[in-house]
Amino acid sequence: MLARRSLSEKLMIVLGAVIGALLIAACLWIGLQTRSVATELSDAYGSALGEAAAETISGELTSVQATANSMAEAIGAAHAGGVRDRALVMAMLKPNLDASPLVMGSWFFAAPEAFDGRDAEFVGRADLGSNSSGRFEAYWARVDGADIMEPPEDADVFDEAFYTLSAKSGKPAITEPYPYEVNGKTVLMTSITAPVFSDGKLIGVAGLDIALNDLTAQLEGLKPFGDGRVLLLSGAGAWVSHPNHDLHMKPYADAGAETVKTAIAQGESL
């Protein structure tokens, strides 16, 4: 346990939890920070509050992961059954924007020529989820309450973690937070992904994106001890949610940094 401090200082309890067995090599970490906490409050009570906060977030993300898995399985099964209709797959993706209030993107990025072998015929057909190269990279984004189709133009999509983690492992995954441009605006997000297989062959990766400002807003609504705050660290120990937004994506460097780093690496609670 981190050392207890005077009433004028902060009591920090860092709790870590793997977000569902299906998240493989990824986890998010909950930091529970409180002010003006009476010294007689027990460690057990503080730990219970931290665990409740962790369960709130992990439960929501586990639900999103389950939806992403189902989406990937449905696309793979349809493809194995002979479906090569890009519009139909787009229709399968769109409803998953409603999987959680945290979801702001629902997508399927087919490996080049892997979906129907007709990329050249769909050059520039954004209405059918294709980019200027014809690659089938259907991306539904929810922006200011409207659902828009915005296939990415980034030629390096297949080198990015949101594709490679599931493509290379053949398993569901969650990315470290990263900046991504949606509708001309850079958004800090994390992707919950799943590989798409058709007759045992990888044809692409599907995923759901979570805008971390939405997650931060949800965490700010949690007030442990009445005036406490719930903070979030990524699996790599970088700040995802913190009142000082300048710290977002920067490594945890407060008191007990080495202890926190070790706990994250070992999957332990403090």
PDB file of C-alpha atoms in Angstrom:
ATOM      1  CA  MET A   1       0.000   0.000   0.000  1.00  0.00           C
ATOM      2  CA  LEU A   2       1.309   3.490  -0.776  1.00  0.00           C
ATOM      3  CA  ALA A   3       2.374   5.304   2.359  1.00  0.00           C
ATOM      4  CA  ARG A   4      -0.393   7.154   4.273  1.00  0.00           C
ATOM      5  CA  ARG A   5       0.072  10.923   4.273  1.00  0.00           C
ATOM      6  CA  SER A   6      -1.198  13.893   6.303  1.00  0.00           C
ATOM      7  CA  LEU A   7      -4.733  15.210   5.821  1.00  0.00           C
ATOM      8  CA  SER A   8      -3.437  18.043   3.623  1.00  0.00           C
ATOM      9  CA  GLU A   9      -1.994  15.584   1.136  1.00  0.00           C
ATOM     10  CA  LYS A  10      -3.565  13.191  -1.305  1.00  0.00           C
ATOM     11  CA  LEU A  11      -4.359   9.566  -0.620  1.00  0.00           C
ATOM     12  CA  MET A  12      -3.743   7.534  -3.765  1.00  0.00           C
ATOM     13  CA  ILE A  13      -5.019   4.014  -4.220  1.00  0.00           C
ATOM     14  CA  VAL A  14      -4.129   2.455  -7.552  1.00  0.00           C
ATOM     15  CA  LEU A  15      -6.156  -0.511  -8.667  1.00  0.00           C
ATOM     16  CA  GLY A  16      -5.630  -2.584 -11.755  1.00  0.00           C
ATOM     17  CA  ALA A  17      -7.952  -5.034 -13.476  1.00  0.00           C
ATOM     18  CA  VAL A  18      -7.761  -6.921 -16.773  1.00  0.00           C
ATOM     19  CA  ILE A  19     -10.851  -5.912 -18.692  1.00  0.00           C
ATOM     20  CA  GLY A  20     -12.292  -9.293 -19.484  1.00  0.00           C
ATOM     21  CA  ALA A  21     -10.451 -12.474 -20.408  1.00  0.00           C
ATOM     22  CA  LEU A  22     -10.895 -11.679 -24.092  1.00  0.00           C
ATOM     23  CA  LEU A  23      -8.735  -8.567 -23.962  1.00  0.00           C
ATOM     24  CA  ILE A  24      -5.632 -10.779 -24.124  1.00  0.00           C
ATOM     25  CA  ALA A  25      -2.529  -8.613 -23.625  1.00  0.00           C
ATOM     26  CA  ALA A  26      -4.236  -5.358 -22.759  1.00  0.00           C
ATOM     27  CA  CYS A  27      -5.603  -3.730 -19.659  1.00  0.00           C
ATOM     28  CA  LEU A  28      -6.695  -0.381 -18.341  1.00  0.00           C
ATOM     29  CA  TRP A  29      -5.831   0.757 -14.857  1.00  0.00           C
ATOM     30  CA  ILE A  30      -7.944   2.678 -12.444  1.00  0.00           C
ATOM     31  CA  GLY A  31      -6.415   5.269 -10.171  1.00  0.00           C
ATOM     32  CA  LEU A  32      -8.614   6.458  -7.346  1.00  0.00           C
ATOM     33  CA  GLN A  33      -7.431   9.793  -5.898  1.00  0.00           C
ATOM     34  CA  THR A  34      -9.175  11.491  -2.973  1.00  0.00           C
ATOM     35  CA  ARG A  35      -8.765  14.730  -1.061  1.00  0.00           C
ATOM     36  CA  SER A  36      -9.595  15.634   2.541  1.00  0.00           C
ATOM     37  CA  VAL A  37      -9.971  12.019   3.568  1.00  0.00           C
ATOM     38  CA  ALA A  38     -10.230  11.372   7.286  1.00  0.00           C
ATOM     39  CA  THR A  39      -7.389   9.209   8.500  1.00  0.00           C
ATOM     40  CA  GLU A  40      -9.761   6.791  10.203  1.00  0.00           C
ATOM     41  CA  LEU A  41     -11.182   5.622   6.855  1.00  0.00           C
ATOM     42  CA  SER A  42     -10.025   2.054   6.439  1.00  0.00           C
ATOM     43  CA  ASP A  43      -7.831   0.787   3.641  1.00  0.00           C
ATOM     44  CA  ALA A  44     -10.469  -1.847   2.993  1.00  0.00           C
ATOM     45  CA  TYR A  45     -13.123   0.804   2.368  1.00  0.00           C
ATOM     46  CA  GLY A  46     -10.834   2.718   0.017  1.00  0.00           C
ATOM     47  CA  SER A  47      -9.998  -0.451  -1.854  1.00  0.00           C
ATOM     48  CA  ALA A  48     -13.684  -1.323  -2.167  1.00  0.00           C
ATOM     49  CA  LEU A  49     -14.420   2.053  -3.742  1.00  0.00           C
ATOM     50  CA  GLY A  50     -11.535   1.653  -6.154  1.00  0.00           C
ATOM     51  CA  GLU A  51     -12.658  -1.829  -7.129  1.00  0.00           C
ATOM     52  CA  ALA A  52     -16.207  -0.574  -7.733  1.00  0.00           C
ATOM     53  CA  ALA A  53     -14.873   2.126 -10.065  1.00  0.00           C
ATOM     54  CA  ALA A  54     -12.733  -0.438 -11.878  1.00  0.00           C
ATOM     55  CA  GLU A  55     -15.694  -2.783 -12.288  1.00  0.00           C
ATOM     56  CA  THR A  56     -17.850   0.025 -13.684  1.00  0.00           C
ATOM     57  CA  ILE A  57     -15.379   0.753 -16.464  1.00  0.00           C
ATOM     58  CA  SER A  58     -14.276  -2.826 -17.099  1.00  0.00           C
ATOM     59  CA  GLY A  59     -17.908  -3.977 -17.332  1.00  0.00           C
ATOM     60  CA  GLU A  60     -18.682  -1.387 -19.985  1.00  0.00           C
ATOM     61  CA  LEU A  61     -15.571  -2.185 -21.999  1.00  0.00           C
ATOM     62  CA  THR A  62     -16.148  -5.926 -21.718  1.00  0.00           C
ATOM     63  CA  SER A  63     -19.609  -5.361 -23.195  1.00  0.00           C
ATOM     64  CA  VAL A  64     -18.093  -3.364 -26.067  1.00  0.00           C
ATOM     65  CA  GLN A  65     -15.566  -6.153 -26.659  1.00  0.00           C
ATOM     66  CA  ALA A  66     -18.370  -8.726 -26.834  1.00  0.00           C
ATOM     67  CA  THR A  67     -20.145  -6.595 -29.439  1.00  0.00           C
ATOM     68  CA  ALA A  68     -16.950  -6.238 -31.493  1.00  0.00           C
ATOM     69  CA  ASN A  69     -16.435 -10.004 -31.376  1.00  0.00           C
ATOM     70  CA  SER A  70     -19.993 -10.672 -32.534  1.00  0.00           C
ATOM     71  CA  MET A  71     -19.649  -8.121 -35.326  1.00  0.00           C
ATOM     72  CA  ALA A  72     -16.444  -9.743 -36.583  1.00  0.00           C
ATOM     73  CA  GLU A  73     -17.973 -13.217 -36.427  1.00  0.00           C
ATOM     74  CA  ALA A  74     -21.078 -12.068 -38.332  1.00  0.00           C
ATOM     75  CA  ILE A  75     -19.013 -10.499 -41.129  1.00  0.00           C
ATOM     76  CA  GLY A  76     -16.817 -13.590 -41.378  1.00  0.00           C
ATOM     77  CA  ALA A  77     -19.802 -15.944 -41.450  1.00  0.00           C
ATOM     78  CA  ALA A  78     -21.548 -13.866 -44.130  1.00  0.00           C
ATOM     79  CA  HIS A  79     -18.402 -13.820 -46.256  1.00  0.00           C
ATOM     80  CA  ALA A  80     -17.938 -17.575 -45.865  1.00  0.00           C
ATOM     81  CA  GLY A  81     -21.542 -17.953 -46.994  1.00  0.00           C
ATOM     82  CA  GLY A  82     -20.820 -16.130 -50.237  1.00  0.00           C
ATOM     83  CA  VAL A  83     -21.708 -12.527 -49.325  1.00  0.00           C
ATOM     84  CA  ARG A  84     -19.588 -10.010 -51.228  1.00  0.00           C
ATOM     85  CA  ASP A  85     -21.943  -7.047 -50.887  1.00  0.00           C
ATOM     86  CA  ARG A  86     -20.087  -4.052 -49.435  1.00  0.00           C
ATOM     87  CA  ALA A  87     -23.311  -2.164 -48.740  1.00  0.00           C
ATOM     88  CA  LEU A  88     -24.629  -5.103 -46.707  1.00  0.00           C
ATOM     89  CA  VAL A  89     -21.508  -5.179 -44.552  1.00  0.00           C
ATOM     90  CA  MET A  90     -21.812  -1.434 -44.015  1.00  0.00           C
ATOM     91  CA  ALA A  91     -25.357  -2.027 -42.804  1.00  0.00           C
ATOM     92  CA  MET A  92     -24.072  -4.665 -40.378  1.00  0.00           C
ATOM     93  CA  LEU A  93     -21.570  -2.210 -38.903  1.00  0.00           C
ATOM     94  CA  LYS A  94     -23.753   0.846 -38.359  1.00  0.00           C
ATOM     95  CA  PRO A  95     -26.056  -0.415 -35.554  1.00  0.00           C
ATOM     96  CA  ASN A  96     -23.030  -1.114 -33.368  1.00  0.00           C
ATOM     97  CA  LEU A  97     -22.519   2.609 -32.901  1.00  0.00           C
ATOM     98  CA  ASP A  98     -25.250   2.142 -30.311  1.00  0.00           C
ATOM     99  CA  ALA A  99     -23.398  -0.609 -28.447  1.00  0.00           C
ATOM    100  CA  SER A 100     -22.443   1.877 -25.731  1.00  0.00           C
ATOM    101  CA  PRO A 101     -22.611   5.638 -25.169  1.00  0.00           C
ATOM    102  CA  LEU A 102     -18.807   5.488 -25.282  1.00  0.00           C
ATOM    103  CA  VAL A 103     -18.644   4.137 -28.862  1.00  0.00           C
ATOM    104  CA  MET A 104     -17.956   6.724 -31.566  1.00  0.00           C
ATOM    105  CA  GLY A 105     -16.708   4.505 -34.398  1.00  0.00           C
ATOM    106  CA  SER A 106     -17.684   1.136 -35.899  1.00  0.00           C
ATOM    107  CA  TRP A 107     -15.551  -0.294 -38.670  1.00  0.00           C
ATOM    108  CA  PHE A 108     -14.279  -3.143 -40.805  1.00  0.00           C
ATOM    109  CA  PHE A 109     -10.989  -2.870 -42.669  1.00  0.00           C
ATOM    110  CA  ALA A 110     -10.634  -5.633 -45.232  1.00  0.00           C
ATOM    111  CA  ALA A 111      -7.153  -6.720 -46.217  1.00  0.00           C
ATOM    112  CA  PRO A 112      -6.345  -5.556 -49.782  1.00  0.00           C
ATOM    113  CA  GLU A 113      -8.369  -7.571 -52.316  1.00  0.00           C
ATOM    114  CA  ALA A 114      -9.404  -9.972 -49.546  1.00  0.00           C
ATOM    115  CA  PHE A 115     -13.117  -9.150 -49.452  1.00  0.00           C
ATOM    116  CA  ASP A 116     -14.200  -9.465 -53.085  1.00  0.00           C
ATOM    117  CA  GLY A 117     -11.062  -9.050 -55.207  1.00  0.00           C
ATOM    118  CA  ARG A 118     -12.625  -5.974 -56.812  1.00  0.00           C
ATOM    119  CA  ASP A 119     -10.895  -3.033 -55.131  1.00  0.00           C
ATOM    120  CA  ALA A 120     -10.120  -1.371 -58.477  1.00  0.00           C
ATOM    121  CA  GLU A 121     -13.846  -1.234 -59.283  1.00  0.00           C
ATOM    122  CA  PHE A 122     -14.678   0.718 -56.142  1.00  0.00           C
ATOM    123  CA  VAL A 123     -12.096   3.515 -56.302  1.00  0.00           C
ATOM    124  CA  GLY A 124     -13.475   6.590 -54.569  1.00  0.00           C
ATOM    125  CA  ARG A 125     -16.796   4.969 -53.625  1.00  0.00           C
ATOM    126  CA  ALA A 126     -17.030   6.300 -50.076  1.00  0.00           C
ATOM    127  CA  ASP A 127     -20.760   5.607 -50.235  1.00  0.00           C
ATOM    128  CA  LEU A 128     -19.816   1.920 -50.347  1.00  0.00           C
ATOM    129  CA  GLY A 129     -17.137   2.124 -47.684  1.00  0.00           C
ATOM    130  CA  SER A 130     -14.232   2.337 -50.129  1.00  0.00           C
ATOM    131  CA  ASN A 131     -11.427   4.884 -50.190  1.00  0.00           C
ATOM    132  CA  SER A 132      -9.662   6.499 -53.138  1.00  0.00           C
ATOM    133  CA  SER A 133      -7.686   3.290 -53.706  1.00  0.00           C
ATOM    134  CA  GLY A 134     -10.821   1.173 -53.736  1.00  0.00           C
ATOM    135  CA  ARG A 135      -9.894  -0.680 -50.548  1.00  0.00           C
ATOM    136  CA  PHE A 136     -12.901  -1.715 -48.487  1.00  0.00           C
ATOM    137  CA  GLU A 137     -12.345   0.226 -45.256  1.00  0.00           C
ATOM    138  CA  ALA A 138     -15.836   0.999 -44.040  1.00  0.00           C
ATOM    139  CA  TYR A 139     -15.755   3.376 -41.065  1.00  0.00           C
ATOM    140  CA  TRP A 140     -18.943   4.667 -39.461  1.00  0.00           C
ATOM    141  CA  ALA A 141     -18.316   7.604 -37.119  1.00  0.00           C
ATOM    142  CA  ARG A 142     -20.792   9.345 -34.851  1.00  0.00           C
ATOM    143  CA  VAL A 143     -20.036  13.050 -34.945  1.00  0.00           C
ATOM    144  CA  ASP A 144     -22.229  15.609 -33.164  1.00  0.00           C
ATOM    145  CA  GLY A 145     -25.129  13.170 -33.184  1.00  0.00           C
ATOM    146  CA  ALA A 146     -24.862  12.357 -36.901  1.00  0.00           C
ATOM    147  CA  ASP A 147     -23.601   9.066 -38.378  1.00  0.00           C
ATOM    148  CA  ILE A 148     -21.147   9.550 -41.229  1.00  0.00           C
ATOM    149  CA  MET A 149     -19.236   7.127 -43.458  1.00  0.00           C
ATOM    150  CA  GLU A 150     -15.575   8.114 -43.653  1.00  0.00           C
ATOM    151  CA  PRO A 151     -13.245   5.448 -45.121  1.00  0.00           C
ATOM    152  CA  PRO A 152      -9.670   6.258 -44.043  1.00  0.00           C
ATOM    153  CA  GLU A 153      -7.178   7.377 -46.654  1.00  0.00           C
ATOM    154  CA  ASP A 154      -4.121   6.514 -44.558  1.00  0.00           C
ATOM    155  CA  ALA A 155      -1.977   4.135 -46.620  1.00  0.00           C
ATOM    156  CA  ASP A 156      -0.475   2.770 -43.419  1.00  0.00           C
ATOM    157  CA  VAL A 157      -3.732   1.479 -41.911  1.00  0.00           C
ATOM    158  CA  PHE A 158      -2.465  -2.083 -42.089  1.00  0.00           C
ATOM    159  CA  ASP A 159       0.616  -1.167 -40.061  1.00  0.00           C
ATOM    160  CA  GLU A 160      -1.333   0.464 -37.232  1.00  0.00           C
ATOM    161  CA  ALA A 161      -1.967  -1.234 -33.889  1.00  0.00           C
ATOM    162  CA  PHE A 162      -5.745  -1.117 -34.351  1.00  0.00           C
ATOM    163  CA  TYR A 163      -5.241  -3.530 -37.267  1.00  0.00           C
ATOM    164  CA  THR A 164      -2.067  -5.437 -36.452  1.00  0.00           C
ATOM    165  CA  LEU A 165      -2.878  -6.462 -32.866  1.00  0.00           C
ATOM    166  CA  SER A 166      -5.777  -8.682 -33.946  1.00  0.00           C
ATOM    167  CA  ALA A 167      -4.464  -9.486 -37.437  1.00  0.00           C
ATOM    168  CA  LYS A 168      -1.190 -10.895 -36.143  1.00  0.00           C
ATOM    169  CA  SER A 169      -2.508 -12.612 -33.017  1.00  0.00           C
ATOM    170  CA  GLY A 170      -5.779 -13.854 -34.485  1.00  0.00           C
ATOM    171  CA  LYS A 171      -7.422 -12.749 -31.229  1.00  0.00           C
ATOM    172  CA  PRO A 172      -9.469  -9.837 -29.859  1.00  0.00           C
ATOM    173  CA  ALA A 173      -7.422  -6.911 -28.585  1.00  0.00           C
ATOM    174  CA  ILE A 174      -7.540  -3.399 -27.202  1.00  0.00           C
ATOM    175  CA  THR A 175      -5.094  -0.721 -28.276  1.00  0.00           C
ATOM    176  CA  GLU A 176      -3.173   1.801 -26.272  1.00  0.00           C
ATOM    177  CA  PRO A 177      -4.854   5.223 -26.661  1.00  0.00           C
ATOM    178  CA  TYR A 178      -3.851   7.065 -29.834  1.00  0.00           C
ATOM    179  CA  PRO A 179      -4.844  10.230 -31.741  1.00  0.00           C
ATOM    180  CA  TYR A 180      -6.957   9.753 -34.870  1.00  0.00           C
ATOM    181  CA  GLU A 181      -8.593  12.235 -37.208  1.00  0.00           C
ATOM    182  CA  VAL A 182     -12.370  11.949 -37.584  1.00  0.00           C
ATOM    183  CA  ASN A 183     -14.317  14.453 -39.680  1.00  0.00           C
ATOM    184  CA  GLY A 184     -11.353  16.835 -39.651  1.00  0.00           C
ATOM    185  CA  LYS A 185     -10.940  16.713 -35.882  1.00  0.00           C
ATOM    186  CA  THR A 186      -8.204  14.842 -33.997  1.00  0.00           C
ATOM    187  CA  VAL A 187      -9.726  12.589 -31.326  1.00  0.00           C
ATOM    188  CA  LEU A 188      -7.909  10.641 -28.611  1.00  0.00           C
ATOM    189  CA  MET A 189      -9.358   7.140 -28.737  1.00  0.00           C
ATOM    190  CA  THR A 190      -8.795   3.484 -28.059  1.00  0.00           C
ATOM    191  CA  SER A 191      -9.915   0.674 -30.363  1.00  0.00           C
ATOM    192  CA  ILE A 192     -11.449  -2.613 -29.282  1.00  0.00           C
ATOM    193  CA  THR A 193     -10.839  -5.029 -32.127  1.00  0.00           C
ATOM    194  CA  ALA A 194     -11.414  -8.568 -33.372  1.00  0.00           C
ATOM    195  CA  PRO A 195     -10.052 -10.498 -36.365  1.00  0.00           C
ATOM    196  CA  VAL A 196     -12.419 -11.463 -39.174  1.00  0.00           C
ATOM    197  CA  PHE A 197     -11.954 -14.977 -40.546  1.00  0.00           C
ATOM    198  CA  SER A 198     -13.714 -16.574 -43.493  1.00  0.00           C
ATOM    199  CA  ASP A 199     -13.229 -20.322 -43.878  1.00  0.00           C
ATOM    200  CA  GLY A 200     -10.197 -20.053 -41.621  1.00  0.00           C
ATOM    201  CA  LYS A 201      -8.545 -17.253 -43.620  1.00  0.00           C
ATOM    202  CA  LEU A 202      -8.039 -13.752 -42.221  1.00  0.00           C
ATOM    203  CA  ILE A 203      -9.857 -11.258 -44.444  1.00  0.00           C
ATOM    204  CA  GLY A 204      -9.589  -8.199 -42.198  1.00  0.00           C
ATOM    205  CA  VAL A 205     -10.184  -6.715 -38.771  1.00  0.00           C
ATOM    206  CA  ALA A 206     -13.336  -5.196 -37.289  1.00  0.00           C
ATOM    207  CA  GLY A 207     -13.529  -2.883 -34.325  1.00  0.00           C
ATOM    208  CA  LEU A 208     -15.307  -0.327 -32.201  1.00  0.00           C
ATOM    209  CA  ASP A 209     -13.648   2.947 -31.227  1.00  0.00           C
ATOM    210  CA  ILE A 210     -14.103   4.695 -27.907  1.00  0.00           C
ATOM    211  CA  ALA A 211     -13.460   8.424 -27.678  1.00  0.00           C
ATOM    212  CA  LEU A 212     -11.538   8.878 -24.458  1.00  0.00           C
ATOM    213  CA  ASN A 213     -12.998  12.301 -23.730  1.00  0.00           C
ATOM    214  CA  ASP A 214     -16.358  10.526 -23.342  1.00  0.00           C
ATOM    215  CA  LEU A 215     -14.785   7.999 -20.992  1.00  0.00           C
ATOM    216  CA  THR A 216     -13.132  10.818 -19.054  1.00  0.00           C
ATOM    217  CA  ALA A 217     -16.481  12.570 -18.679  1.00  0.00           C
ATOM    218  CA  GLN A 218     -18.002   9.368 -17.294  1.00  0.00           C
ATOM    219  CA  LEU A 219     -15.159   8.974 -14.824  1.00  0.00           C
ATOM    220  CA  GLU A 220     -15.469  12.580 -13.692  1.00  0.00           C
ATOM    221  CA  GLY A 221     -19.029  11.787 -12.655  1.00  0.00           C
ATOM    222  CA  LEU A 222     -17.763   9.257 -10.105  1.00  0.00           C
ATOM    223  CA  LYS A 223     -17.105  10.941  -6.733  1.00  0.00           C
ATOM    224  CA  PRO A 224     -15.678   8.437  -4.242  1.00  0.00           C
ATOM    225  CA  PHE A 225     -15.570   9.734  -0.649  1.00  0.00           C
ATOM    226  CA  GLY A 226     -17.868  12.527  -1.777  1.00  0.00           C
ATOM    227  CA  ASP A 227     -15.191  14.732  -3.304  1.00  0.00           C
ATOM    228  CA  GLY A 228     -12.771  12.179  -4.721  1.00  0.00           C
ATOM    229  CA  ARG A 229     -11.714  11.639  -8.301  1.00  0.00           C
ATOM    230  CA  VAL A 230     -11.301   8.572 -10.461  1.00  0.00           C
ATOM    231  CA  LEU A 231      -8.275   8.638 -12.746  1.00  0.00           C
ATOM    232  CA  LEU A 232      -7.328   6.247 -15.519  1.00  0.00           C
ATOM    233  CA  LEU A 233      -3.972   4.859 -16.608  1.00  0.00           C
ATOM    234  CA  SER A 234      -3.380   2.843 -19.765  1.00  0.00           C
ATOM    235  CA  GLY A 235      -1.784  -0.581 -19.731  1.00  0.00           C
ATOM    236  CA  ALA A 236       1.522   1.140 -20.521  1.00  0.00           C
ATOM    237  CA  GLY A 237       1.190   3.436 -17.516  1.00  0.00           C
ATOM    238  CA  ALA A 238       0.228   6.635 -19.372  1.00  0.00           C
ATOM    239  CA  TRP A 239      -2.513   8.977 -18.215  1.00  0.00           C
ATOM    240  CA  VAL A 240      -5.782   8.488 -20.082  1.00  0.00           C
ATOM    241  CA  SER A 241      -8.014  10.434 -17.716  1.00  0.00           C
ATOM    242  CA  HIS A 242      -6.682  13.204 -15.483  1.00  0.00           C
ATOM    243  CA  PRO A 243      -8.050  16.637 -14.461  1.00  0.00           C
ATOM    244  CA  ASN A 244      -4.952  18.189 -16.012  1.00  0.00           C
ATOM    245  CA  HIS A 245      -5.473  17.375 -19.690  1.00  0.00           C
ATOM    246  CA  ASP A 246      -1.886  18.352 -20.445  1.00  0.00           C
ATOM    247  CA  LEU A 247      -0.899  15.072 -18.771  1.00  0.00           C
ATOM    248  CA  HIS A 248      -2.937  12.898 -21.128  1.00  0.00           C
ATOM    249  CA  MET A 249      -0.745  10.245 -22.760  1.00  0.00           C
ATOM    250  CA  LYS A 250       2.195  11.163 -20.527  1.00  0.00           C
ATOM    251  CA  PRO A 251       3.688   8.556 -18.160  1.00  0.00           C
ATOM    252  CA  TYR A 252       2.589   8.421 -14.541  1.00  0.00           C
ATOM    253  CA  ALA A 253       5.354  10.242 -12.658  1.00  0.00           C
ATOM    254  CA  ASP A 254       3.809  10.970  -9.262  1.00  0.00           C
ATOM    255  CA  ALA A 255       4.702   9.453  -5.900  1.00  0.00           C
ATOM    256  CA  GLY A 256       5.143   5.692  -6.001  1.00  0.00           C
ATOM    257  CA  ALA A 257       5.741   5.626  -9.762  1.00  0.00           C
ATOM    258  CA  GLU A 258       7.921   2.524  -9.588  1.00  0.00           C
ATOM    259  CA  THR A 259       5.384   0.761  -7.362  1.00  0.00           C
ATOM    260  CA  VAL A 260       2.579   1.569  -9.796  1.00  0.00           C
ATOM    261  CA  LYS A 261       4.673   0.470 -12.780  1.00  0.00           C
ATOM    262  CA  THR A 262       5.446  -2.863 -11.115  1.00  0.00           C
ATOM    263  CA  ALA A 263       1.801  -3.426 -10.193  1.00  0.00           C
ATOM    264  CA  ILE A 264       0.684  -2.823 -13.763  1.00  0.00           C
ATOM    265  CA  ALA A 265       3.324  -5.166 -15.151  1.00  0.00           C
ATOM    266  CA  GLN A 266       2.382  -7.921 -12.698  1.00  0.00           C
ATOM    267  CA  GLY A 267      -1.373  -7.398 -12.822  1.00  0.00           C
ATOM    268  CA  GLU A 268      -1.604  -6.643  -9.115  1.00  0.00           C
ATOM    269  CA  SER A 269      -3.613  -4.205  -7.011  1.00  0.00           C
ATOM    270  CA  LEU A 270      -2.070  -1.713  -4.590  1.00  0.00           C
TER     271      LEU A 270
END
